[in-house]
Short mmCIF file of N, CA and C in Angstrom, two decimals:
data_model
loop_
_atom_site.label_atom_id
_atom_site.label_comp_id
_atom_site.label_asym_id
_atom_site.label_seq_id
_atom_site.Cartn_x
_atom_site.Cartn_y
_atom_site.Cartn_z
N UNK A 12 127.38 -9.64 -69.41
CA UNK A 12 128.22 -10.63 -70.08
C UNK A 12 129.67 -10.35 -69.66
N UNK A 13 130.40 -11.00 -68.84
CA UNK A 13 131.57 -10.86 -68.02
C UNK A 13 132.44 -11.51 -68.72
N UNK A 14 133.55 -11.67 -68.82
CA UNK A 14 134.73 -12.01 -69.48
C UNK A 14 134.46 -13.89 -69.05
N UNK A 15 134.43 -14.33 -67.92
CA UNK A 15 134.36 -15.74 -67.88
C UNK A 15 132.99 -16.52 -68.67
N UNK A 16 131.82 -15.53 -68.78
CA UNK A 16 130.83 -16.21 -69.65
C UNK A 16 131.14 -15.75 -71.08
N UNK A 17 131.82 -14.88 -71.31
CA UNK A 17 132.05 -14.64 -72.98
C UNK A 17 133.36 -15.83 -72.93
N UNK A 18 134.05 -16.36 -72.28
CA UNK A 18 134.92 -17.71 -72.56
C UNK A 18 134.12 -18.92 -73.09
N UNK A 19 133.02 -18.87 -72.03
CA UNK A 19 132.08 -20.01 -72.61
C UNK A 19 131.61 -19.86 -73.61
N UNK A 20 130.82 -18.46 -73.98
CA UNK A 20 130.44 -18.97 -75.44
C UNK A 20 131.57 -19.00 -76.46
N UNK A 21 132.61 -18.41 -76.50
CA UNK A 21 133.64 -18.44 -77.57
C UNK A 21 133.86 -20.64 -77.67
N UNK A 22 133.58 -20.64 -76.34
CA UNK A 22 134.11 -22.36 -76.45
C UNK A 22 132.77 -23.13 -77.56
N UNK A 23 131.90 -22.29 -76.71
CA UNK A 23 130.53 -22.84 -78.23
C UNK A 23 130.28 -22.56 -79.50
N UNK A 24 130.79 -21.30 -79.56
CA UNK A 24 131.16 -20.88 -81.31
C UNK A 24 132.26 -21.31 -81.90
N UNK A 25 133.05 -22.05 -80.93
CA UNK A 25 134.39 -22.80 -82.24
C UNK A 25 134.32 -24.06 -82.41
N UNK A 26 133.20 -24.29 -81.53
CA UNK A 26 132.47 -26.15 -81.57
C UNK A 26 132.57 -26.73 -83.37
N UNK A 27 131.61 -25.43 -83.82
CA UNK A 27 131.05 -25.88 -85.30
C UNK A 27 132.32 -25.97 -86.11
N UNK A 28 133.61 -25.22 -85.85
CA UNK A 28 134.47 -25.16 -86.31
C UNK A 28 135.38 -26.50 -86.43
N UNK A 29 135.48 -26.60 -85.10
CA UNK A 29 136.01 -28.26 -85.00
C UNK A 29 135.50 -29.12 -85.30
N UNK A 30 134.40 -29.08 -85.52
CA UNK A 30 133.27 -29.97 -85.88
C UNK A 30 133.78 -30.29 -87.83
N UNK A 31 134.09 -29.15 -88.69
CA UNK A 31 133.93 -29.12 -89.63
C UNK A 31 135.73 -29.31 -89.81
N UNK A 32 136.73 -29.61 -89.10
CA UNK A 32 137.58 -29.98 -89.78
C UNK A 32 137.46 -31.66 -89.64
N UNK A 33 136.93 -31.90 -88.15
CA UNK A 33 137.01 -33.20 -88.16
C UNK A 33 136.55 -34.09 -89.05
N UNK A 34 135.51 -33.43 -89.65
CA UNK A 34 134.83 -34.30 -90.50
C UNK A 34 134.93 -33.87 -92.13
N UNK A 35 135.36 -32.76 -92.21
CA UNK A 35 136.17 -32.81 -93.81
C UNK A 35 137.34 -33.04 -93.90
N UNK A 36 137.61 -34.13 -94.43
CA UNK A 36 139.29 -34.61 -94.75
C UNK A 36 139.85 -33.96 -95.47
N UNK A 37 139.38 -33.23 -96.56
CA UNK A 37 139.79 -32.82 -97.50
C UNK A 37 140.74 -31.34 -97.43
N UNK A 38 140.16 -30.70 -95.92
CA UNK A 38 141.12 -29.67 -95.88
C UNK A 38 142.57 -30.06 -95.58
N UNK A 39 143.46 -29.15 -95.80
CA UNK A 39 144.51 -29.43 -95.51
C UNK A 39 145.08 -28.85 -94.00
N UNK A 40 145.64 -30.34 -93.71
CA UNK A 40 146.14 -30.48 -92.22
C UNK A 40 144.51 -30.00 -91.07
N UNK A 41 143.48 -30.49 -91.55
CA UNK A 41 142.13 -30.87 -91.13
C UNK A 41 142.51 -31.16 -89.44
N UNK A 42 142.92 -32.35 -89.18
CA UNK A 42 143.42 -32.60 -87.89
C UNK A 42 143.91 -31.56 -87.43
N UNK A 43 144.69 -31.25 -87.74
CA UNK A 43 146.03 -29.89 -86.70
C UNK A 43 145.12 -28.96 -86.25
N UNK A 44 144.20 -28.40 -87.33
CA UNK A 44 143.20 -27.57 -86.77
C UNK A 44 142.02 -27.61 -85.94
N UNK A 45 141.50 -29.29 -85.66
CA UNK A 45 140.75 -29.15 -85.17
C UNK A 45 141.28 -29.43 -83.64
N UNK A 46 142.78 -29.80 -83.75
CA UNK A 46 143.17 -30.10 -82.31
C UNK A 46 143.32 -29.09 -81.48
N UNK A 47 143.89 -27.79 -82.57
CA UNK A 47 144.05 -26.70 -81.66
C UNK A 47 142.65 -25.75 -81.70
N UNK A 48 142.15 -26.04 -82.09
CA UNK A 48 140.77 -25.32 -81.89
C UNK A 48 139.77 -26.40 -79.91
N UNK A 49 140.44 -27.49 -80.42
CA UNK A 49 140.12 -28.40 -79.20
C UNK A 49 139.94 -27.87 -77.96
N UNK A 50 142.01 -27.60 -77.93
CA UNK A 50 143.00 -27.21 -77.03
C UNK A 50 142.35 -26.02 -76.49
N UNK A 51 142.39 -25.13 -77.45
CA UNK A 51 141.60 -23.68 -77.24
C UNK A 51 140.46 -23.87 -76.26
N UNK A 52 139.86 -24.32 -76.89
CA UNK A 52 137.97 -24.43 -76.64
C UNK A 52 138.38 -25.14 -74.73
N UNK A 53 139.22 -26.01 -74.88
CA UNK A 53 139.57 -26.60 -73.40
C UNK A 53 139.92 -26.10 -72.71
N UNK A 54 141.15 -25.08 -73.23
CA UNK A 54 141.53 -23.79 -72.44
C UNK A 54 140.54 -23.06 -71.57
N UNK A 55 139.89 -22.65 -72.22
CA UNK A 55 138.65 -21.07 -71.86
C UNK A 55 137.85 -22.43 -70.80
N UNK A 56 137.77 -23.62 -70.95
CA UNK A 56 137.09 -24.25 -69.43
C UNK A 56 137.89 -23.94 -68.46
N UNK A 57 139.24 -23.84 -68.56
CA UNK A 57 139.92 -23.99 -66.88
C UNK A 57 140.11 -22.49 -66.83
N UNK A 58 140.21 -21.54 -67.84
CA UNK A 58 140.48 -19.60 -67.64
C UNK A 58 139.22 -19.44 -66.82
N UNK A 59 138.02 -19.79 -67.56
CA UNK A 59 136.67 -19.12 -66.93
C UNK A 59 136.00 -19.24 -65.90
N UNK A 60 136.12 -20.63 -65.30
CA UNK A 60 136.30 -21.16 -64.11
C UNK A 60 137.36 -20.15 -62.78
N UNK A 61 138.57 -20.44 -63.10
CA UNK A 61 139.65 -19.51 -62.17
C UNK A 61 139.46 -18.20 -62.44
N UNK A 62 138.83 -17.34 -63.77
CA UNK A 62 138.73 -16.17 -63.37
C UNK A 62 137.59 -15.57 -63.09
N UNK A 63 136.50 -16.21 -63.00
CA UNK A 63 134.97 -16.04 -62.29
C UNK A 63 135.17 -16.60 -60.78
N UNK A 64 135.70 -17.27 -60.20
CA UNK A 64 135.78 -17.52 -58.87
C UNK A 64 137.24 -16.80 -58.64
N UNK A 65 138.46 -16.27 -59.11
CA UNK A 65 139.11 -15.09 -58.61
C UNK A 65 138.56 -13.71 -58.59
N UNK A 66 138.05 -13.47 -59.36
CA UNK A 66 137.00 -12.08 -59.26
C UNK A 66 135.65 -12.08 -59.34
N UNK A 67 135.82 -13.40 -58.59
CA UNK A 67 133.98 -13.14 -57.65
C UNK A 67 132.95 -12.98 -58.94
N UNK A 68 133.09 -13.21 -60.10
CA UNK A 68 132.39 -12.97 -61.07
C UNK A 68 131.66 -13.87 -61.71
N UNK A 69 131.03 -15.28 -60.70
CA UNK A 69 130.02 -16.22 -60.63
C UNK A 69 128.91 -15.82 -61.09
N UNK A 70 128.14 -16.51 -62.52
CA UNK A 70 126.69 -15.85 -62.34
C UNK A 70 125.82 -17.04 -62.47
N UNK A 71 124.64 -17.07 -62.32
CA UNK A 71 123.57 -18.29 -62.86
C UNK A 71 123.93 -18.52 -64.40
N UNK A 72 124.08 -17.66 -65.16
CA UNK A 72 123.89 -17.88 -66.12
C UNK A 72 125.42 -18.38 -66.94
N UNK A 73 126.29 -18.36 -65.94
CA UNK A 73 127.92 -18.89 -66.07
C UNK A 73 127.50 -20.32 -65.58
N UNK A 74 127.16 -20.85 -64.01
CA UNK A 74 126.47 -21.67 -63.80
C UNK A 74 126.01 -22.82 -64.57
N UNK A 75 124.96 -22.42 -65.37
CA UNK A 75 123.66 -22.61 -66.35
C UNK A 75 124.91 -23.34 -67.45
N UNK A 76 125.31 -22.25 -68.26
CA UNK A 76 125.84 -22.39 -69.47
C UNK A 76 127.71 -23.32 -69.71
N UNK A 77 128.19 -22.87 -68.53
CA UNK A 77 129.67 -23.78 -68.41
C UNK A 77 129.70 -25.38 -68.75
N UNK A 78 128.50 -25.71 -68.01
CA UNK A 78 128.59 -27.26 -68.23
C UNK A 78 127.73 -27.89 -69.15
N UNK A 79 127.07 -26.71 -70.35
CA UNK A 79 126.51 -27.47 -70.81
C UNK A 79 127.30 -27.16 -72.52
N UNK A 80 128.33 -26.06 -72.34
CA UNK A 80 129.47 -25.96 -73.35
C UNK A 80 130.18 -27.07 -73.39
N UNK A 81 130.41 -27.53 -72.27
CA UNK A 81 131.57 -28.60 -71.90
C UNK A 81 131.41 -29.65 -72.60
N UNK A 82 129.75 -30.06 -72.19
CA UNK A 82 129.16 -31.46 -73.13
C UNK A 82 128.99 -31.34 -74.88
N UNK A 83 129.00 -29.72 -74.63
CA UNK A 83 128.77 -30.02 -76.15
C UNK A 83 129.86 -29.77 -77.29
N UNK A 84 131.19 -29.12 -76.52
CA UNK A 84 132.44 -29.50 -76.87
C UNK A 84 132.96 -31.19 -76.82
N UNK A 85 133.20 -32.07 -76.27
CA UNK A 85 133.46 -33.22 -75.67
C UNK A 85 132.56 -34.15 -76.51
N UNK A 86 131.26 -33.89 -76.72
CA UNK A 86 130.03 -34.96 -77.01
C UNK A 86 130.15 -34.46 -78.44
N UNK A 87 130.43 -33.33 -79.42
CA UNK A 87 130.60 -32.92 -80.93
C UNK A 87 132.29 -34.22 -80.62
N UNK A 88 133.01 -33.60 -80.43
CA UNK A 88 134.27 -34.42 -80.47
C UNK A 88 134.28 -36.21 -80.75
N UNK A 89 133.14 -36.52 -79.68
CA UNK A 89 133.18 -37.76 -79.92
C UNK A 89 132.16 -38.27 -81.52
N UNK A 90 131.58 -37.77 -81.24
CA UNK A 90 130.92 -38.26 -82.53
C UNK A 90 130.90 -38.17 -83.95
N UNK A 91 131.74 -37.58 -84.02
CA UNK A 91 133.11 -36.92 -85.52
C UNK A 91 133.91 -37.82 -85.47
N UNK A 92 134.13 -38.50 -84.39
CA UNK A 92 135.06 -39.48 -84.57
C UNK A 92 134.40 -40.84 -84.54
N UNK A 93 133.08 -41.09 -84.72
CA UNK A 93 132.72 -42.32 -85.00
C UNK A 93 132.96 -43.07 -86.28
N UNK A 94 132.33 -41.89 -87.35
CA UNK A 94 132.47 -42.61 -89.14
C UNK A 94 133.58 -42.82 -89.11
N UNK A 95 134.79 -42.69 -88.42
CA UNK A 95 136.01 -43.27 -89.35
C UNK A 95 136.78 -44.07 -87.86
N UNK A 96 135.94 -44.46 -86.96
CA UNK A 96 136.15 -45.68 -86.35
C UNK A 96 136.51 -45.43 -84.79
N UNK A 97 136.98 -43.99 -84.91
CA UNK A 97 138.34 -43.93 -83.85
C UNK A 97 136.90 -43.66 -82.29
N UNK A 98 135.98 -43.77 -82.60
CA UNK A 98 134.90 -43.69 -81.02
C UNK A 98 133.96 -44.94 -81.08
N UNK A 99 134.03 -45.83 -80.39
CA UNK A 99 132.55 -46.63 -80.60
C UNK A 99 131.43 -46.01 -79.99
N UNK A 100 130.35 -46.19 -80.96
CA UNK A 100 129.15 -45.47 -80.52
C UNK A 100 128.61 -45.59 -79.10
N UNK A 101 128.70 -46.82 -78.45
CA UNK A 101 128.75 -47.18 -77.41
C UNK A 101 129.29 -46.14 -75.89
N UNK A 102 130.44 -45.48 -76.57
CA UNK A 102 131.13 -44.84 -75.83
C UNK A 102 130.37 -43.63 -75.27
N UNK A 103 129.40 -42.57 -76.55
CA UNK A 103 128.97 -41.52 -76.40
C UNK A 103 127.97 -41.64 -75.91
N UNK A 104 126.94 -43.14 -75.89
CA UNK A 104 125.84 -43.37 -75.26
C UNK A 104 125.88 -43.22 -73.90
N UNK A 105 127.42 -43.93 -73.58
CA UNK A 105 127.94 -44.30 -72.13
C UNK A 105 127.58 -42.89 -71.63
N UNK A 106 128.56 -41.69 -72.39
CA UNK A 106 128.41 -40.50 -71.62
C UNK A 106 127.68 -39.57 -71.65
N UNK A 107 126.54 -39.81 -72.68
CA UNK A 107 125.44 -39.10 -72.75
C UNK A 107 124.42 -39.43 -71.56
N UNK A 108 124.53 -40.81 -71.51
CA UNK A 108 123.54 -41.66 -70.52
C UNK A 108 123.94 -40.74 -69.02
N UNK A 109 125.29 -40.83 -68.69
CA UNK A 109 125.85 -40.22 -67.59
C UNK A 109 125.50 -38.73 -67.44
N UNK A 110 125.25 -38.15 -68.73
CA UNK A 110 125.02 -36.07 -68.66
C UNK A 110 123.38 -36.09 -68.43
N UNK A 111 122.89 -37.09 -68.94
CA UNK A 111 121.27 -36.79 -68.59
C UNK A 111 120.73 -37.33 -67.19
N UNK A 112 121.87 -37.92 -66.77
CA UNK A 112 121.26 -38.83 -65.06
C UNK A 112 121.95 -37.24 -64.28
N UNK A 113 122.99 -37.03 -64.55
CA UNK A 113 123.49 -35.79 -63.73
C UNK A 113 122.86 -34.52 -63.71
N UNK A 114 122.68 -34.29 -65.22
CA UNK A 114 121.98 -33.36 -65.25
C UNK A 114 120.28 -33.18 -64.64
N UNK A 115 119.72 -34.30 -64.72
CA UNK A 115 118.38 -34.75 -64.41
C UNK A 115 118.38 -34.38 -62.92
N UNK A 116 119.62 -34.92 -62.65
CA UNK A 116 119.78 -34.45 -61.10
C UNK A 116 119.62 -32.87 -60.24
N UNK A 117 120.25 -32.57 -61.23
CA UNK A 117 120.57 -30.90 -61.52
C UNK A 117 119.56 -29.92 -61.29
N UNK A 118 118.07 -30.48 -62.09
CA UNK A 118 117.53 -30.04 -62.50
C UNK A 118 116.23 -30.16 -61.28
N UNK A 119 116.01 -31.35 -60.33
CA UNK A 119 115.59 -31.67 -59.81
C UNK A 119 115.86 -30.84 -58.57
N UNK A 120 117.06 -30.93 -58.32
CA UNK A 120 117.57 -30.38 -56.99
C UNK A 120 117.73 -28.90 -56.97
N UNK A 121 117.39 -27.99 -58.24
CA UNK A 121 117.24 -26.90 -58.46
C UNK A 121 115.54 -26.76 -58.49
N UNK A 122 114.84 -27.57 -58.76
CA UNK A 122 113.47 -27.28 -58.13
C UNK A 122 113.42 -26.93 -56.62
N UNK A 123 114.35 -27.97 -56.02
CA UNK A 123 114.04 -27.63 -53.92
C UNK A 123 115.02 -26.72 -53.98
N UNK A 124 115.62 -25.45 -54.84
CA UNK A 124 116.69 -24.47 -54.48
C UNK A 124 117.77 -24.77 -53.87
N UNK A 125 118.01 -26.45 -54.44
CA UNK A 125 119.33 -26.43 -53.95
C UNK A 125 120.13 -26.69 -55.32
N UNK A 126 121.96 -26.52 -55.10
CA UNK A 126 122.57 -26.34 -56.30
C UNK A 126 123.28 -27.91 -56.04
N UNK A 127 123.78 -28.72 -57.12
CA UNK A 127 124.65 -29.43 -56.68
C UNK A 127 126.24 -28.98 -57.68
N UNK A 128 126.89 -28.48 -56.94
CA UNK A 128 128.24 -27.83 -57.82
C UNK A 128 128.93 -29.20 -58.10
N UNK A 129 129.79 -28.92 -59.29
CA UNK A 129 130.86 -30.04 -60.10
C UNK A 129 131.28 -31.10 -58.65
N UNK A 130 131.55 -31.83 -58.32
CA UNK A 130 132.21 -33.06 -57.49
C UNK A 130 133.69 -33.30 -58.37
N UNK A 131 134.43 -34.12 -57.50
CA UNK A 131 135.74 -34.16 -57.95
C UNK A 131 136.05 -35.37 -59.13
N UNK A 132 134.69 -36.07 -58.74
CA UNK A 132 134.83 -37.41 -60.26
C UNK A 132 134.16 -36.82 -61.28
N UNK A 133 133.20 -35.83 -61.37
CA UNK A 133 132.59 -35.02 -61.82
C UNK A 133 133.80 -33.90 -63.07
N UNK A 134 134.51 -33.41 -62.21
CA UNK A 134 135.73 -32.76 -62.84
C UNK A 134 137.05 -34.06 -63.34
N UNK A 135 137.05 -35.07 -62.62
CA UNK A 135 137.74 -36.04 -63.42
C UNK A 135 137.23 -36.51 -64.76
N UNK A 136 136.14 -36.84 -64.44
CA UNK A 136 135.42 -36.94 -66.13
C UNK A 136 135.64 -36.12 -67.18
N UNK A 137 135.80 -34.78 -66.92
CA UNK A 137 135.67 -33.79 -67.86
C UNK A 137 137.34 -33.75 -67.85
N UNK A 138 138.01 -33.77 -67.46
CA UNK A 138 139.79 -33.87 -67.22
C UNK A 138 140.15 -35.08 -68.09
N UNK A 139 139.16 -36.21 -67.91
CA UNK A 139 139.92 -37.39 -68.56
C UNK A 139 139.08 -37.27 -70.05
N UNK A 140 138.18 -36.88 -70.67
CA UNK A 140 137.33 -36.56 -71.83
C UNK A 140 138.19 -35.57 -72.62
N UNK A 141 138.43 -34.22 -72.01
CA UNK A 141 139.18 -33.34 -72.41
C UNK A 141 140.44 -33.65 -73.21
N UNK A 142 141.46 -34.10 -72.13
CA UNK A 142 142.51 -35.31 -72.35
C UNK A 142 142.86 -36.55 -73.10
N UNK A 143 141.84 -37.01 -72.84
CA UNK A 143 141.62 -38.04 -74.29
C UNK A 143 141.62 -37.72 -75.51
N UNK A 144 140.58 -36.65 -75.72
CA UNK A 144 140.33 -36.29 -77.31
C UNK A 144 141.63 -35.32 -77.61
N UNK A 145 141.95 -34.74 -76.71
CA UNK A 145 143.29 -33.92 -77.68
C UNK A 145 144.43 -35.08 -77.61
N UNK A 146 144.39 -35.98 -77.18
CA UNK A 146 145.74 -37.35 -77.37
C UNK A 146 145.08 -37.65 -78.33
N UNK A 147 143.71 -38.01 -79.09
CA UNK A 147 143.59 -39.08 -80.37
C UNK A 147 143.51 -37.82 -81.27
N UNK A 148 143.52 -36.33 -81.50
CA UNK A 148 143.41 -35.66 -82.24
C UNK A 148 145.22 -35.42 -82.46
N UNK A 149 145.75 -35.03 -81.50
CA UNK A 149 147.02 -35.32 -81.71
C UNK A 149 148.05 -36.28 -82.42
N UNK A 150 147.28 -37.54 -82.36
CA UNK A 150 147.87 -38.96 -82.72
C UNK A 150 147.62 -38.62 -84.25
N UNK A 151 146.32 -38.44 -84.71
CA UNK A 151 145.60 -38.16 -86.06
C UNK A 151 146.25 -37.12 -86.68
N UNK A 152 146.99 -35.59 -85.64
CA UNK A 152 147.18 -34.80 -86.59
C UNK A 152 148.78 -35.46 -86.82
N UNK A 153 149.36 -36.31 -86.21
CA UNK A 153 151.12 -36.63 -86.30
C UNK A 153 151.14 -37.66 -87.51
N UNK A 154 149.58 -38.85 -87.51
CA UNK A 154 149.31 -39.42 -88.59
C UNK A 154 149.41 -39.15 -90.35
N UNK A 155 148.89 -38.23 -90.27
CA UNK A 155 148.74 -36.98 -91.43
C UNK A 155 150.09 -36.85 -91.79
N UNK A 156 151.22 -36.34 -91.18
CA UNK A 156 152.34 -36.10 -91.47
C UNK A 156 153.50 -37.22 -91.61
N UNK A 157 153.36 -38.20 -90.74
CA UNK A 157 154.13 -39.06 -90.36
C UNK A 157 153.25 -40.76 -90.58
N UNK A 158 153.97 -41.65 -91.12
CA UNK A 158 153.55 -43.02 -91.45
C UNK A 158 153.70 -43.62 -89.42
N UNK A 159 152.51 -43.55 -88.66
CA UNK A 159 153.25 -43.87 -87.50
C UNK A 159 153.19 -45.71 -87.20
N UNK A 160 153.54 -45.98 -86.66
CA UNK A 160 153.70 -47.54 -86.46
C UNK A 160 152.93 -47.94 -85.32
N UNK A 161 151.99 -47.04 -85.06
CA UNK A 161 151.02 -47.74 -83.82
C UNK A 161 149.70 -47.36 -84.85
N UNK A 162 148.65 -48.80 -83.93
CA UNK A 162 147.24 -48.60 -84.04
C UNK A 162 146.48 -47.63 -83.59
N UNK A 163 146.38 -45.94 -83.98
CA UNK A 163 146.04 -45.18 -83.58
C UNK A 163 144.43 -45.46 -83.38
N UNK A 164 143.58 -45.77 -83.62
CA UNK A 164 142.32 -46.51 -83.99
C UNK A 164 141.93 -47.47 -82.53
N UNK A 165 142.85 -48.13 -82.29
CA UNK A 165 142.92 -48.81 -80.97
C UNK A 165 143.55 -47.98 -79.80
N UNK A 166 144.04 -47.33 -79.80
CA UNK A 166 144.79 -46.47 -78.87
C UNK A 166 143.48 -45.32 -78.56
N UNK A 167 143.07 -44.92 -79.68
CA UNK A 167 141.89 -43.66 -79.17
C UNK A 167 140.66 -44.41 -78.50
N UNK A 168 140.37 -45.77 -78.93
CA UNK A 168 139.28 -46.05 -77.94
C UNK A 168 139.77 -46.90 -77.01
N UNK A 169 140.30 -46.81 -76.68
CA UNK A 169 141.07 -47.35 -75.21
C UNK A 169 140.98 -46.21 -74.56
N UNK A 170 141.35 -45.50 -75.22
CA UNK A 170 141.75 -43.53 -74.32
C UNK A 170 139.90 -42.93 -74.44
N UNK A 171 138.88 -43.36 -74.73
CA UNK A 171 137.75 -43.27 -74.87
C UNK A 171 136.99 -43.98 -74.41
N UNK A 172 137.33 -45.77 -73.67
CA UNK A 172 136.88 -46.37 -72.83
C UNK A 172 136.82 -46.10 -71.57
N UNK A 173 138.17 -45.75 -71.92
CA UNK A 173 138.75 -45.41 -69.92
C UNK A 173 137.77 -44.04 -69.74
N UNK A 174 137.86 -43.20 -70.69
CA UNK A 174 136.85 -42.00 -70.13
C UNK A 174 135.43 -42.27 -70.08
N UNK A 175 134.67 -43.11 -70.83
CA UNK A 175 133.32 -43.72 -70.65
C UNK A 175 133.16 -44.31 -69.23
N UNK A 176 134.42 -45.40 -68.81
CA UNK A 176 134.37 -45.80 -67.54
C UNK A 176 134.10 -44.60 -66.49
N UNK A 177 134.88 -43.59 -66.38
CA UNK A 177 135.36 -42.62 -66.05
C UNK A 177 133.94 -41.89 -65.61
N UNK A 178 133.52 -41.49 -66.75
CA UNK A 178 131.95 -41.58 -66.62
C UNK A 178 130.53 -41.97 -66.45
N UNK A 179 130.50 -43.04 -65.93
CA UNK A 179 129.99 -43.91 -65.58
C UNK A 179 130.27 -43.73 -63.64
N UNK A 180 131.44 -43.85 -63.69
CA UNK A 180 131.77 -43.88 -61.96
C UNK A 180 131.24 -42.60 -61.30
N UNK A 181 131.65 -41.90 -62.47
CA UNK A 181 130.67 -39.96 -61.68
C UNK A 181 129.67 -40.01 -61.52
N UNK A 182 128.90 -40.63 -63.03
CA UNK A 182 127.14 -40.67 -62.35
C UNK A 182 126.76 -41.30 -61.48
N UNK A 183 127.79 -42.85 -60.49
CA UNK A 183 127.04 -43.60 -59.83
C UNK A 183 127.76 -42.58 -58.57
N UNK A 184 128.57 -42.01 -58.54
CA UNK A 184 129.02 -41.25 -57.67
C UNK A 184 128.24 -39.81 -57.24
N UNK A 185 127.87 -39.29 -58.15
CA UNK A 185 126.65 -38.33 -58.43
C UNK A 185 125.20 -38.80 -57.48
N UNK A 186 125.13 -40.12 -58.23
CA UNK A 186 123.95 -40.82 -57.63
C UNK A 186 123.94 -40.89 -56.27
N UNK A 187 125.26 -41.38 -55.66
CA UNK A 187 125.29 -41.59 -54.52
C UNK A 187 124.72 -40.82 -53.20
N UNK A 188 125.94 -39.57 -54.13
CA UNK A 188 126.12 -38.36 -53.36
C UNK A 188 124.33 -37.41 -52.71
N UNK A 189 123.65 -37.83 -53.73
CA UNK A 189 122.61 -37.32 -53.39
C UNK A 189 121.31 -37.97 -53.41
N UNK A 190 121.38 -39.53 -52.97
CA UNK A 190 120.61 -40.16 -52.71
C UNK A 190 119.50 -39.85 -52.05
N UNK A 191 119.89 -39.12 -50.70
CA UNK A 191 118.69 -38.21 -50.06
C UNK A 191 117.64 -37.50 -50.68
N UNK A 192 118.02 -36.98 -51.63
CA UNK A 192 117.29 -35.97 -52.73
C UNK A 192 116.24 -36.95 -53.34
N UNK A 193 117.28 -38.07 -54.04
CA UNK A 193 116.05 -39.13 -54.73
C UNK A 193 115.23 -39.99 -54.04
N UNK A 194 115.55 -40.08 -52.57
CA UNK A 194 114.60 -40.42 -52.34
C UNK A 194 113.67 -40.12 -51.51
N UNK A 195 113.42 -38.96 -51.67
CA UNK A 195 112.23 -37.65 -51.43
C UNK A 195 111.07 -37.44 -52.68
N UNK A 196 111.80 -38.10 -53.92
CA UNK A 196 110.59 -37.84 -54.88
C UNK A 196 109.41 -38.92 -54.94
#
């Protein structure tokens, strides 16, 4: 257990955490905490990454487990934010639909021993997901404090469309990329 896979799980043990401010209002300043628990949890994706490929400290099981923290940071996020409007359900289908075609992929192409590593729309997705939810958690925690004069409600799924789009273009890009593969089965 190397310092870049103990990042990942710390990113999966503060999931439940964020999970539980988002959705109890009742704590105080609920938002603030779950943004920086967000922030955090987003952090340890780009540390564990740069410091497993600076010290060579890649494993299967970093591999294995990085991207499937990612979804389940990002995919808890969105769906805490459905009951009170700020995600249409639509949105998480979009990118769930997109993690099971990729991953399906994944999984396939690791039967013939081959790997398919992150792609660059692949890491845009997760850049613009990431990004999104700490702007509508942000908006929510300035809400709390401040009467603001924008439709925060409309602003987060706009900033949640564009990343559904976002995702959507990776999987057909995904798809693309390894068409050869699919059509060998």
């Amino acid at each position: 257990m190397n310092l870049p896979n103990r990042l990942t799980m710390m990113r999966i043990i503060l999931v439940p955490f964020m999970v539980l401010f988002m959705l109890v209002h009742d704590i105080p300043y609920a938002y603030v905490w779950a943004l920086i628990i967000f922030v955090v949890a987003s952090l340890t994706d780009m540390l564990d990454g740069k410091i497993a490929r600076s010290r060579n400290l890649i494993t299967d099981f970093g591999k294995f487990l990085d991207p499937i923290a990612d979804k389940i940071l990002v995919i808890s996020a969105m769906v805490c934010m459905i009951p009170d409007g700020y995600c249409h359900p639509l949105i998480v289908i979009v990118v769930l639909f997109r993690e099971f075609i990729v991953s399906s992929l994944r999984l396939i192409a690791a039967s013939q021993n081959v790997v398919i590593a992150a792609g660059k729309s692949g890491k845009l997705k997760t850049m613009s997901q990431m990004l999104s939810i700490t702007a509508v958690l942000f908006l929510l925690s300035i809400e709390y404090a401040v009467d603001l004069s924008i439709d925060v409600m409309l602003i987060a799924n706009v900033l949640l469309w564009i990343t559904a789009a976002i995702a959507l273009i990776s999987c057909i890009d995904y798809i693309y990329h390894n068409r050869d593969m699919i059509k060998e089965m």
